[in-house]
């Protein structure tokens, strides 16, 4: 492996025959720049064109290669003009139908000709038909041989046909005869214990699986060749996160040795005592803060487990050390709620809390910026706005980020900049209510230490969850009426499939209007993302103080809103939401001592899958159980909120399918770093394209 001049990642695609600048540009669009990229551009699936199916055995919806003699070819008029060619073998007859065809094509398919075609049979008026099959008229004396490997179907893009991609892969594969062309970064000592194929064999196999290959295993992504690549990819990600972590660890942090004075006062003022879990996590944080390496800790705690108090304790430790703490939340509503909590808790201790969001403007903004810059505000609460360039901290030592799954890694890292002026990287505490299954947490957050608040404060009554169709809406409305007349409060949550916020808000407006008509005796509030912050604050305040009975909302209330008297929640079309999100929503009720109910009002008919998912909600109130199920039913991208955070996407690996591999990754990483430490970097470079690499971490 000394001669790197032959390494395929250094050979541009333009080396291949028939690849000019135009084609190279198209390939670049799908991330293919060199021959290694091309070989790692793996088929999405395969077609089996290695065997001929007797026409009589062709099945609906199953791709097949058929060979037959043309019995007739006619142009059918009907709704759309089409060319209809019937072919027959000893076992049966099938129709080939073309809606676009040339005269030459029509003439070629003459009676008596032998045709070999490939396509998917569908049901026609008189038996099976294939629309636009790929076909060849065979020369009976010298028929072209049929394929002897499974046919790969590659992820393509406009202007790049499958035939083109196949041709290019074949050319690239020919380079593999030189065994050093694709560098094997996993030494035998790593491959052997985990039974991993060598890289070249795996890549060759996946581009050209032999006809006897286990197609089903390949389709499921469980073939050893695929597992080898998935393993390598997961390993590369793990190593990359470890690297970030080490880089952060190497930074100078600011040890915070609190005096305990403020903490003691704060705890004495609280109307409750901390749960055992809160105490344990607070202690873990205290230890981290006292260290001179920056803290990087993720606190997981189910909805309502009391993370805010733990955050306040951490902030107090910073203040006791004459430093500043910042708390950042993903939404205005949540930031505001945190601000109110912190303000109420900390003001009696003589602490000033500043407040900054994107909507803080003009004089007010200047004022807050000055409080932050001068250090007069020891604690700052806000949204993303805290990242903006003109926000200068006097002495920021601790950044607390609530609901991490909505922040990207990059945003988290950007905070470091804010600590530049103290010559140390701020400690980071990340809090999330999304319970992330352990294996997933290990791979997605390998850069963080983990604390779990696994205990709810005493006196909570579990929420009773009811699943019913919206054909029973009138009964549900009546139920709301009775609960509210009884002095309780309720949420009515509207969801929409459309990503459009505007449409969601509109739906909530319409629903509020309808409910106001149906329930004239109730005072009904409405809250959605398009309202002004002041309006939202007023509506929230009215609900909190019990002036309104029912709050109609979009999913903006998902996180954090805390109104203990609210004991009933209706969620419309819950089948559209992820289980973790439903769990978050449901967590808004059941915060007091009264029995609470959550009605999941789906729109029938509900699929089997949909039923199972809602069943999970009915049967469990444990966020971890729900998250495990969600992972099983929807996949990790959704669970982690990948779409929001831009968390890295895997190319080959699938966190759900490959979760057994995850268990081995940590050990393999250690083994690799022992055996071949210099291989770690090239491995990361191979799998994490620049955009995803947290290089400047
Ligand atoms: P989350 O973890 O979802 O952010 P919060 O911090 O909002 O939860 O806490 C939920 C509610 O529980 C709040 O009203 C909070 O004051 C209350 N709470 C927190 N800790 C305790 C405790 N140890 N005992 C009783 N109530 C608590
Ligand atoms: Mg919270």
XYZ file of C-alpha atoms and ligand atoms in Angstrom:
725
model
C 0.000 0.000 0.000
C 2.989 2.193 -0.409
C 2.278 3.252 -3.953
C -0.569 5.690 -3.430
C -0.241 7.021 -6.964
C -2.503 4.173 -8.038
C -5.129 4.769 -5.391
C -8.473 5.172 -7.069
C -9.531 8.171 -5.037
C -6.817 10.044 -6.879
C -7.925 8.998 -10.343
C -10.487 11.420 -11.817
C -13.488 10.025 -13.686
C -12.278 11.735 -16.839
C -9.631 8.991 -17.078
C -12.394 6.639 -18.199
C -13.314 6.174 -21.804
C -16.149 8.369 -23.059
C -16.105 10.644 -20.025
C -15.718 14.255 -21.024
C -16.271 17.415 -19.046
C -20.034 17.413 -19.537
C -20.470 13.906 -18.162
C -17.952 14.596 -15.403
C -20.077 17.569 -14.352
C -23.179 15.393 -14.173
C -21.332 12.834 -12.109
C -20.034 15.543 -9.811
C -23.636 16.473 -9.109
C -24.174 13.137 -7.419
C -20.879 13.332 -5.598
C -18.794 11.249 -7.984
C -15.443 12.809 -8.735
C -12.994 9.943 -8.860
C -12.958 6.206 -9.436
C -13.277 5.417 -5.770
C -16.456 7.534 -5.619
C -17.759 5.621 -8.599
C -17.118 2.276 -6.950
C -18.748 3.466 -3.743
C -21.781 4.597 -5.695
C -23.578 1.369 -4.961
C -26.702 -0.043 -6.554
C -29.964 0.755 -4.823
C -31.367 -2.572 -5.912
C -30.945 -5.266 -8.534
C -32.919 -6.813 -11.332
C -32.624 -10.457 -12.049
C -32.203 -10.834 -15.795
C -30.158 -13.988 -15.519
C -32.986 -16.403 -16.178
C -35.831 -16.650 -18.630
C -39.310 -17.082 -17.195
C -41.818 -19.138 -19.194
C -44.548 -16.696 -20.267
C -47.168 -18.832 -18.547
C -45.340 -18.326 -15.237
C -45.074 -14.525 -15.504
C -46.561 -12.909 -12.434
C -48.271 -9.640 -11.816
C -45.789 -7.033 -10.625
C -42.710 -9.265 -10.847
C -39.984 -8.126 -13.249
C -39.139 -10.944 -15.619
C -37.212 -11.807 -18.748
C -39.555 -13.440 -21.288
C -38.837 -14.909 -24.711
C -41.569 -15.545 -27.258
C -42.612 -15.531 -30.885
C -44.635 -12.576 -32.165
C -48.136 -13.736 -33.065
C -49.523 -10.325 -34.004
C -48.620 -6.633 -33.946
C -51.355 -4.029 -34.349
C -52.043 -0.410 -33.602
C -54.945 -0.184 -31.160
C -56.931 3.026 -31.140
C -58.861 3.267 -27.835
C -58.384 6.183 -25.422
C -54.713 6.402 -26.279
C -53.255 5.082 -29.461
C -50.835 2.245 -28.763
C -48.818 -0.452 -30.433
C -49.918 -3.870 -29.241
C -47.632 -6.836 -29.792
C -48.578 -10.321 -28.627
C -45.881 -12.896 -28.028
C -46.203 -16.558 -27.211
C -44.090 -19.463 -26.042
C -45.127 -23.038 -25.255
C -46.558 -21.968 -21.898
C -48.673 -18.920 -22.676
C -49.215 -15.531 -24.299
C -48.561 -11.993 -23.113
C -49.129 -8.528 -24.570
C -46.414 -5.899 -24.982
C -47.871 -2.406 -25.214
C -46.140 0.781 -26.398
C -47.738 4.208 -26.203
C -44.794 5.803 -27.956
C -43.458 3.934 -30.927
C -41.852 4.437 -34.303
C -42.708 2.872 -37.622
C -39.369 1.068 -37.571
C -40.265 -0.442 -34.220
C -43.634 -1.518 -35.513
C -42.077 -3.145 -38.576
C -39.380 -4.844 -36.504
C -41.934 -6.674 -34.378
C -43.277 -8.644 -37.302
C -45.159 -11.855 -36.966
C -42.868 -14.846 -36.417
C -39.959 -12.815 -35.001
C -38.401 -13.987 -31.724
C -38.414 -11.330 -29.036
C -36.670 -11.257 -25.690
C -38.054 -8.646 -23.352
C -37.786 -7.478 -19.768
C -40.436 -5.702 -17.767
C -43.139 -5.817 -15.153
C -46.402 -7.576 -16.082
C -49.582 -5.737 -15.126
C -53.205 -6.591 -15.528
C -54.719 -5.774 -18.918
C -58.233 -6.205 -20.279
C -57.323 -9.614 -21.728
C -54.611 -11.050 -19.498
C -51.186 -9.754 -18.564
C -49.496 -6.851 -20.360
C -46.125 -5.188 -20.131
C -45.956 -1.460 -20.896
C -42.823 -0.342 -22.668
C -40.705 -3.400 -21.976
C -37.025 -3.267 -22.790
C -36.748 -5.694 -25.685
C -34.602 -7.102 -28.423
C -35.592 -8.915 -31.581
C -33.302 -11.939 -31.590
C -31.394 -13.323 -34.478
C -32.457 -16.956 -34.139
C -29.176 -18.354 -35.407
C -27.022 -16.259 -33.145
C -29.038 -14.979 -30.139
C -27.252 -12.602 -27.782
C -26.370 -14.278 -24.502
C -28.495 -13.332 -21.545
C -26.997 -11.537 -18.548
C -24.932 -13.667 -16.221
C -24.944 -11.342 -13.216
C -27.775 -9.523 -11.462
C -28.346 -6.144 -13.077
C -27.555 -3.269 -10.718
C -29.882 -0.271 -10.536
C -27.913 2.768 -9.445
C -29.076 5.986 -7.866
C -29.155 8.204 -10.932
C -29.773 11.807 -11.814
C -31.115 13.663 -14.806
C -29.191 12.898 -17.966
C -27.446 9.872 -16.484
C -29.011 6.628 -17.611
C -28.661 3.282 -15.895
C -26.850 1.957 -18.956
C -24.361 4.806 -18.670
C -23.764 4.238 -14.986
C -23.379 0.496 -15.521
C -20.835 1.066 -18.243
C -18.831 3.411 -16.046
C -18.900 1.028 -13.095
C -17.694 -1.800 -15.288
C -14.778 0.313 -16.445
C -13.957 1.272 -12.869
C -14.188 -2.343 -11.745
C -11.492 -3.293 -14.209
C -9.092 -1.191 -12.138
C -9.665 -3.522 -9.207
C -7.479 -6.168 -10.774
C -4.721 -4.199 -9.189
C -5.330 -5.279 -5.601
C -4.047 -2.025 -4.174
C -6.344 0.188 -6.124
C -8.946 0.446 -3.366
C -7.130 0.909 -0.156
C -8.077 -1.478 2.577
C -8.030 0.543 5.780
C -9.269 -2.258 8.004
C -6.379 -4.474 8.991
C -6.881 -8.203 9.372
C -6.963 -7.711 13.147
C -10.168 -5.683 12.761
C -11.754 -7.690 9.964
C -11.196 -11.104 11.422
C -13.006 -10.807 14.765
C -16.046 -9.289 13.068
C -15.996 -11.636 10.095
C -15.666 -8.862 7.572
C -15.029 -9.411 3.882
C -12.127 -7.593 2.337
C -13.053 -4.351 0.655
C -12.271 -5.181 -2.953
C -14.275 -8.396 -2.892
C -17.200 -6.627 -1.302
C -17.247 -3.798 -3.833
C -16.861 -6.115 -6.793
C -19.637 -8.334 -5.507
C -22.086 -5.479 -5.059
C -21.593 -4.128 -8.557
C -21.715 -7.559 -10.143
C -23.401 -10.073 -7.893
C -23.139 -13.540 -9.446
C -26.374 -15.254 -10.521
C -26.278 -17.639 -7.588
C -26.100 -14.736 -5.112
C -28.812 -14.686 -2.476
C -30.998 -11.971 -3.969
C -33.235 -11.708 -0.928
C -30.310 -11.236 1.388
C -28.999 -8.519 -0.892
C -32.381 -6.838 -1.164
C -32.560 -6.739 2.628
C -29.107 -5.207 2.805
C -27.866 -8.070 4.939
C -25.364 -9.658 2.601
C -21.828 -9.872 4.036
C -20.604 -7.651 1.202
C -23.054 -4.931 2.225
C -22.417 -5.464 5.893
C -18.720 -5.017 5.316
C -19.326 -1.577 3.792
C -21.934 -0.588 6.356
C -19.511 -1.545 9.079
C -16.773 0.546 7.562
C -19.106 3.510 7.179
C -20.346 3.331 10.760
C -16.788 3.016 11.932
C -15.792 6.101 9.970
C -18.619 8.102 11.538
C -17.753 6.896 14.970
C -14.104 7.833 14.513
C -15.106 11.240 13.228
C -17.273 11.973 16.263
C -14.514 10.734 18.537
C -12.186 13.123 16.825
C -14.496 16.054 17.450
C -14.719 15.059 21.026
C -10.973 14.855 21.390
C -10.513 18.200 19.735
C -12.984 19.781 22.096
C -11.355 18.053 25.031
C -8.000 19.438 24.078
C -9.335 22.975 24.202
C -8.807 24.994 27.286
C -11.946 25.111 29.377
C -12.696 27.256 32.366
C -12.983 25.301 35.606
C -16.000 26.529 37.546
C -15.748 25.858 41.252
C -19.046 27.139 42.559
C -19.236 28.270 46.162
C -22.619 26.625 46.598
C -24.102 29.767 48.117
C -26.547 30.573 45.357
C -27.354 26.916 44.763
C -28.295 26.435 48.412
C -30.565 29.464 48.420
C -32.170 28.419 45.181
C -32.925 24.932 46.446
C -34.318 26.293 49.681
C -36.720 28.527 47.723
C -38.019 25.735 45.483
C -41.477 24.464 46.432
C -40.278 20.873 45.956
C -37.186 18.764 46.525
C -35.159 17.366 43.661
C -35.761 13.812 42.590
C -32.909 11.346 43.002
C -32.294 11.429 39.259
C -32.137 15.225 39.194
C -29.629 15.189 42.044
C -27.473 12.612 40.332
C -27.397 14.468 37.038
C -26.756 17.794 38.759
C -23.789 16.179 40.466
C -22.436 14.852 37.154
C -22.657 18.353 35.743
C -20.958 19.847 38.777
C -18.013 17.492 38.329
C -17.718 18.327 34.650
C -17.794 22.052 35.288
C -15.028 21.823 37.853
C -12.726 20.241 35.287
C -10.457 22.284 33.058
C -11.617 20.469 29.932
C -14.827 21.875 28.466
C -17.950 19.924 29.356
C -19.877 18.321 26.493
C -22.826 16.636 28.113
C -26.198 15.545 26.829
C -28.959 15.300 29.404
C -31.828 13.108 28.317
C -34.992 13.211 30.304
C -38.517 12.352 29.382
C -41.061 15.141 29.059
C -41.808 16.521 32.488
C -38.794 14.932 34.165
C -37.657 18.370 35.333
C -34.729 19.298 33.154
C -35.223 23.030 33.588
C -34.327 22.975 37.259
C -31.170 21.052 36.458
C -30.284 23.684 33.860
C -30.833 26.417 36.419
C -28.504 24.672 38.852
C -25.784 24.519 36.211
C -26.291 28.208 35.423
C -25.960 29.065 39.105
C -22.589 27.323 39.282
C -21.372 29.585 36.494
C -22.746 32.672 38.218
C -21.128 31.667 41.501
C -17.814 31.658 39.632
C -18.435 35.199 38.386
C -19.158 33.989 34.867
C -22.133 34.086 32.515
C -24.442 31.286 31.445
C -26.611 31.292 28.320
C -29.702 29.167 27.767
C -30.858 28.682 24.234
C -34.206 27.244 23.170
C -35.469 26.240 19.730
C -38.640 28.348 19.664
C -39.782 31.754 20.860
C -42.497 30.275 23.032
C -40.139 27.950 24.770
C -37.447 30.578 25.178
C -40.006 32.843 26.735
C -41.165 30.203 29.127
C -37.590 29.532 30.184
C -37.056 33.235 30.604
C -40.060 33.500 32.898
C -38.927 30.525 34.957
C -35.358 31.734 35.247
C -36.423 35.265 35.984
C -38.753 34.118 38.761
C -36.210 31.766 40.255
C -33.104 33.914 39.961
C -34.273 37.446 40.588
C -34.737 36.790 44.319
C -31.086 35.739 44.350
C -30.064 39.088 42.908
C -29.340 37.750 39.433
C -30.238 39.667 36.282
C -31.528 37.592 33.358
C -31.259 39.076 29.854
C -33.595 38.097 27.035
C -32.837 37.994 23.341
C -34.624 36.519 20.339
C -34.730 37.420 16.664
C -37.768 39.503 17.414
C -36.125 41.627 20.076
C -35.672 44.858 18.144
C -34.554 48.469 18.440
C -33.951 50.051 21.801
C -34.918 46.953 23.721
C -32.359 44.956 21.779
C -29.615 47.531 22.388
C -30.422 47.404 26.056
C -30.207 43.617 26.241
C -26.996 43.516 24.186
C -25.460 45.983 26.601
C -26.507 43.890 29.609
C -24.826 40.886 27.985
C -21.684 42.746 26.940
C -21.127 44.435 30.276
C -21.780 41.300 32.242
C -24.568 43.015 34.204
C -26.753 40.123 33.093
C -25.241 36.982 34.538
C -27.716 34.737 32.752
C -29.012 35.135 29.196
C -32.013 33.320 27.737
C -32.976 33.308 24.064
C -33.237 31.568 20.732
C -30.750 31.105 17.864
C -30.395 34.864 18.018
C -27.776 34.333 20.720
C -25.414 33.174 17.951
C -25.534 36.380 15.978
C -22.306 38.247 15.470
C -23.290 41.367 17.355
C -23.967 39.392 20.528
C -20.831 39.801 22.597
C -20.649 38.123 25.962
C -18.691 39.551 28.822
C -17.574 36.207 30.192
C -19.534 33.275 28.808
C -18.567 30.078 30.583
C -21.583 27.839 30.061
C -23.959 27.351 27.157
C -27.116 25.357 27.777
C -29.023 24.175 24.731
C -32.547 22.893 25.186
C -34.054 20.362 22.801
C -30.858 19.496 21.028
C -32.535 17.619 18.244
C -33.444 20.882 16.633
C -29.931 22.197 16.592
C -27.232 21.035 14.263
C -23.747 20.088 15.292
C -22.432 23.180 13.564
C -24.628 25.522 15.514
C -23.514 23.884 18.689
C -19.919 24.427 17.715
C -20.505 28.030 16.742
C -21.011 28.768 20.399
C -17.358 28.252 20.997
C -16.735 31.526 19.232
C -18.695 33.305 21.895
C -16.157 32.208 24.474
C -13.171 33.519 22.533
C -12.730 36.600 24.694
C -12.170 34.566 27.838
C -9.592 32.391 26.103
C -11.556 29.260 26.910
C -14.241 27.205 25.292
C -17.572 27.444 27.098
C -18.906 24.319 28.744
C -21.866 22.883 26.873
C -24.917 21.274 28.333
C -27.435 19.896 25.901
C -30.894 18.880 27.061
C -33.282 16.759 25.113
C -36.655 15.201 25.763
C -36.306 12.951 22.749
C -35.301 9.705 24.334
C -32.716 8.279 22.029
C -32.242 4.531 22.172
C -28.859 3.635 23.548
C -27.225 2.204 20.436
C -28.399 5.142 18.404
C -27.183 7.610 20.994
C -23.802 5.938 20.927
C -23.422 6.412 17.235
C -25.149 9.730 16.730
C -23.768 11.406 19.814
C -20.467 9.646 20.312
C -18.999 13.077 20.927
C -21.090 13.703 24.038
C -21.197 12.376 27.576
C -24.612 11.154 28.507
C -26.752 11.749 31.602
C -30.252 10.433 31.953
C -33.001 11.765 34.228
C -34.863 8.501 34.470
C -37.398 9.388 37.119
C -40.443 11.639 37.058
C -41.277 13.962 39.948
C -43.706 12.315 42.365
C -47.459 12.828 42.204
C -47.922 12.599 38.450
C -50.898 10.623 37.184
C -50.226 8.803 33.925
C -52.209 10.113 30.965
C -55.033 7.883 29.801
C -54.788 7.699 26.014
C -57.811 6.988 23.836
C -57.687 6.244 20.114
C -60.821 7.010 18.062
C -61.898 7.938 14.556
C -62.921 11.491 13.708
C -66.389 10.221 12.815
C -66.931 10.543 16.569
C -65.922 14.166 16.629
C -69.223 15.412 18.158
C -68.666 13.152 21.183
C -65.146 14.464 21.556
C -66.378 18.041 21.435
C -68.914 17.220 24.129
C -66.190 15.711 26.234
C -64.193 18.936 25.983
C -67.262 20.896 27.040
C -67.831 18.802 30.147
C -64.175 18.902 31.204
C -63.975 22.669 30.823
C -67.278 23.356 32.596
C -65.823 21.242 35.386
C -63.007 23.772 35.730
C -60.354 21.920 33.835
C -58.559 23.063 30.690
C -57.867 21.436 27.354
C -55.629 21.566 24.287
C -56.865 20.921 20.767
C -53.954 20.241 18.452
C -54.266 20.558 14.675
C -51.840 18.853 12.342
C -51.471 18.920 8.595
C -49.486 16.843 6.166
C -48.287 19.874 4.271
C -45.009 21.216 5.466
C -46.409 24.676 4.887
C -46.711 26.607 8.091
C -49.254 28.905 6.488
C -51.633 26.025 5.810
C -51.193 24.656 9.309
C -52.079 27.994 10.807
C -55.064 28.276 8.546
C -56.292 24.866 9.637
C -55.969 25.884 13.267
C -57.898 29.098 12.576
C -60.728 27.195 10.920
C -60.875 24.669 13.736
C -60.927 27.385 16.380
C -63.799 29.047 14.546
C -65.779 25.806 14.395
C -65.172 25.044 18.035
C -66.218 28.543 19.062
C -69.520 27.950 17.278
C -69.972 24.498 18.798
C -68.947 25.575 22.288
C -70.234 29.131 22.767
C -70.092 28.801 26.545
C -66.287 28.345 26.523
C -63.533 30.853 26.091
C -61.285 29.531 23.337
C -57.741 30.694 22.592
C -55.801 30.138 19.407
C -52.048 29.922 19.022
C -49.925 29.247 15.973
C -46.541 30.011 14.525
C -47.619 32.945 12.403
C -48.829 35.131 15.228
C -46.791 38.009 16.604
C -44.767 37.108 19.709
C -46.770 39.567 21.794
C -50.031 37.997 20.634
C -48.721 34.533 21.380
C -47.563 35.635 24.808
C -51.014 37.078 25.571
C -52.801 33.925 24.486
C -50.416 31.744 26.501
C -50.742 33.957 29.550
C -54.544 33.860 29.351
C -54.457 30.073 29.174
C -51.903 29.744 31.936
C -53.947 31.944 34.238
C -57.087 30.007 33.449
C -58.868 32.832 31.602
C -59.356 30.615 28.584
C -60.623 27.052 28.801
C -59.502 25.606 25.548
C -56.373 26.292 23.551
C -56.455 25.451 19.857
C -52.902 25.089 18.631
C -50.638 23.857 15.889
C -47.738 21.665 16.908
C -45.909 24.789 18.124
C -46.912 23.796 21.629
C -44.964 20.599 21.225
C -42.084 21.508 23.427
C -41.976 22.708 26.951
C -45.285 24.473 27.549
C -46.285 23.897 31.150
C -49.883 24.378 32.377
C -50.633 21.906 35.196
C -54.408 22.504 35.154
C -54.693 21.314 31.551
C -55.843 17.725 31.756
C -57.329 16.964 28.360
C -55.681 16.976 24.959
C -57.242 16.245 21.601
C -54.827 15.558 18.760
C -56.291 15.602 15.291
C -54.781 13.261 12.705
C -52.179 11.842 15.044
C -51.339 9.299 12.339
C -49.418 12.053 10.583
C -46.953 12.585 13.383
C -44.020 10.605 14.642
C -44.477 8.767 17.909
C -41.791 10.787 19.608
C -43.588 13.960 18.619
C -46.914 12.608 19.853
C -45.261 11.715 23.108
C -43.951 15.262 23.420
C -47.365 16.705 22.724
C -49.056 14.397 25.153
C -46.512 15.424 27.761
C -48.313 18.799 27.966
C -51.044 17.122 29.995
C -50.669 14.975 33.077
C -48.579 17.648 34.765
C -50.860 18.088 37.738
C -52.484 15.685 40.161
C -55.788 15.364 38.276
C -56.291 12.367 35.985
C -55.544 13.409 32.413
C -56.737 12.155 29.058
C -55.382 12.337 25.564
C -57.669 11.620 22.614
C -55.912 10.593 19.401
C -58.564 11.376 16.824
C -57.464 9.794 13.575
C -59.036 10.057 10.168
C -60.346 6.644 9.065
C -59.498 4.389 7.388
C -56.299 3.761 9.277
C -53.694 1.381 7.849
C -52.547 -1.620 9.832
C -49.233 0.111 10.343
C -51.019 3.260 11.514
C -53.068 1.248 13.983
C -49.974 -0.361 15.417
C -48.319 2.988 15.918
C -51.247 4.552 17.740
C -51.530 1.393 19.797
C -47.997 1.992 21.020
C -49.106 5.403 22.268
C -52.062 3.903 24.033
C -50.048 1.188 25.691
C -46.988 3.083 26.821
C -46.151 6.322 28.536
C -42.447 5.621 28.652
C -40.585 7.833 26.233
C -37.814 5.284 25.772
C -40.173 2.464 24.892
C -41.960 4.743 22.452
C -38.709 5.870 20.875
C -37.575 2.270 20.404
C -40.866 1.508 18.670
C -40.652 4.653 16.611
C -37.200 3.623 15.505
C -38.520 0.231 14.534
C -41.517 1.591 12.669
C -40.084 4.692 11.068
C -36.316 4.516 10.988
C -33.650 6.602 12.671
C -33.787 9.621 10.379
C -37.187 10.503 11.734
C -36.358 9.649 15.301
C -33.322 11.853 15.382
C -35.079 14.600 13.489
C -32.443 14.384 10.790
C -34.380 16.617 8.510
C -34.289 19.467 10.962
C -30.726 19.130 12.119
C -28.973 18.079 8.967
C -27.393 15.290 10.956
C -25.253 13.167 8.673
C -26.997 10.727 6.387
C -25.486 7.338 5.858
C -24.693 6.051 2.398
C -24.760 2.318 3.006
C -25.483 1.846 6.674
C -28.988 1.889 8.077
C -29.094 2.434 11.789
C -32.138 0.286 12.251
C -31.156 -2.586 9.990
C -27.564 -2.523 11.140
C -28.134 -1.980 14.808
C -26.374 -5.217 15.611
C -23.261 -3.855 13.933
C -23.437 -0.784 16.140
C -22.680 -2.904 19.144
C -19.325 -3.824 17.637
C -18.288 -0.429 16.363
C -16.844 0.896 19.572
C -14.640 -2.159 19.997
C -13.589 -2.063 16.362
C -12.659 1.608 16.645
C -10.445 0.870 19.622
C -8.885 -2.036 17.770
C -8.202 0.066 14.698
C -6.623 2.850 16.718
C -4.359 0.270 18.367
C -3.427 -1.627 15.225
C -3.327 1.035 12.567
C -3.852 4.529 13.981
C -2.841 6.171 10.713
C -5.780 4.553 8.945
C -8.381 6.471 10.911
C -8.106 9.719 8.984
C -8.242 8.258 5.461
C -11.195 6.154 6.555
C -13.063 9.248 7.732
C -12.147 11.067 4.526
C -13.510 8.209 2.460
C -16.940 8.213 4.042
C -17.623 11.732 5.218
C -17.761 14.204 2.387
C -16.500 17.612 3.301
C -19.826 19.190 4.108
C -20.547 16.605 6.761
C -17.154 16.537 8.293
C -16.952 18.649 11.388
C -13.409 19.460 10.424
C -13.116 22.783 12.160
C -14.541 21.468 15.381
P -38.987 19.035 31.212
O -37.982 18.022 31.633
O -40.030 18.467 30.308
O -38.344 20.285 30.659
P -39.795 20.813 33.284
O -38.444 21.225 33.677
O -40.593 21.782 32.478
O -39.753 19.424 32.537
O -40.581 20.383 34.580
C -41.929 20.015 34.530
C -42.660 20.459 35.783
O -42.215 19.701 36.896
C -42.425 21.906 36.125
O -43.630 22.443 36.556
C -41.414 21.825 37.248
O -41.498 22.938 38.103
C -41.837 20.556 37.963
N -40.753 19.875 38.689
C -39.476 19.753 38.313
N -38.774 19.046 39.213
C -39.638 18.677 40.179
C -39.537 17.914 41.394
N -38.379 17.390 41.782
N -40.648 17.752 42.119
C -41.819 18.281 41.740
N -42.000 19.003 40.617
C -40.926 19.207 39.843
Mg -38.259 21.429 29.008
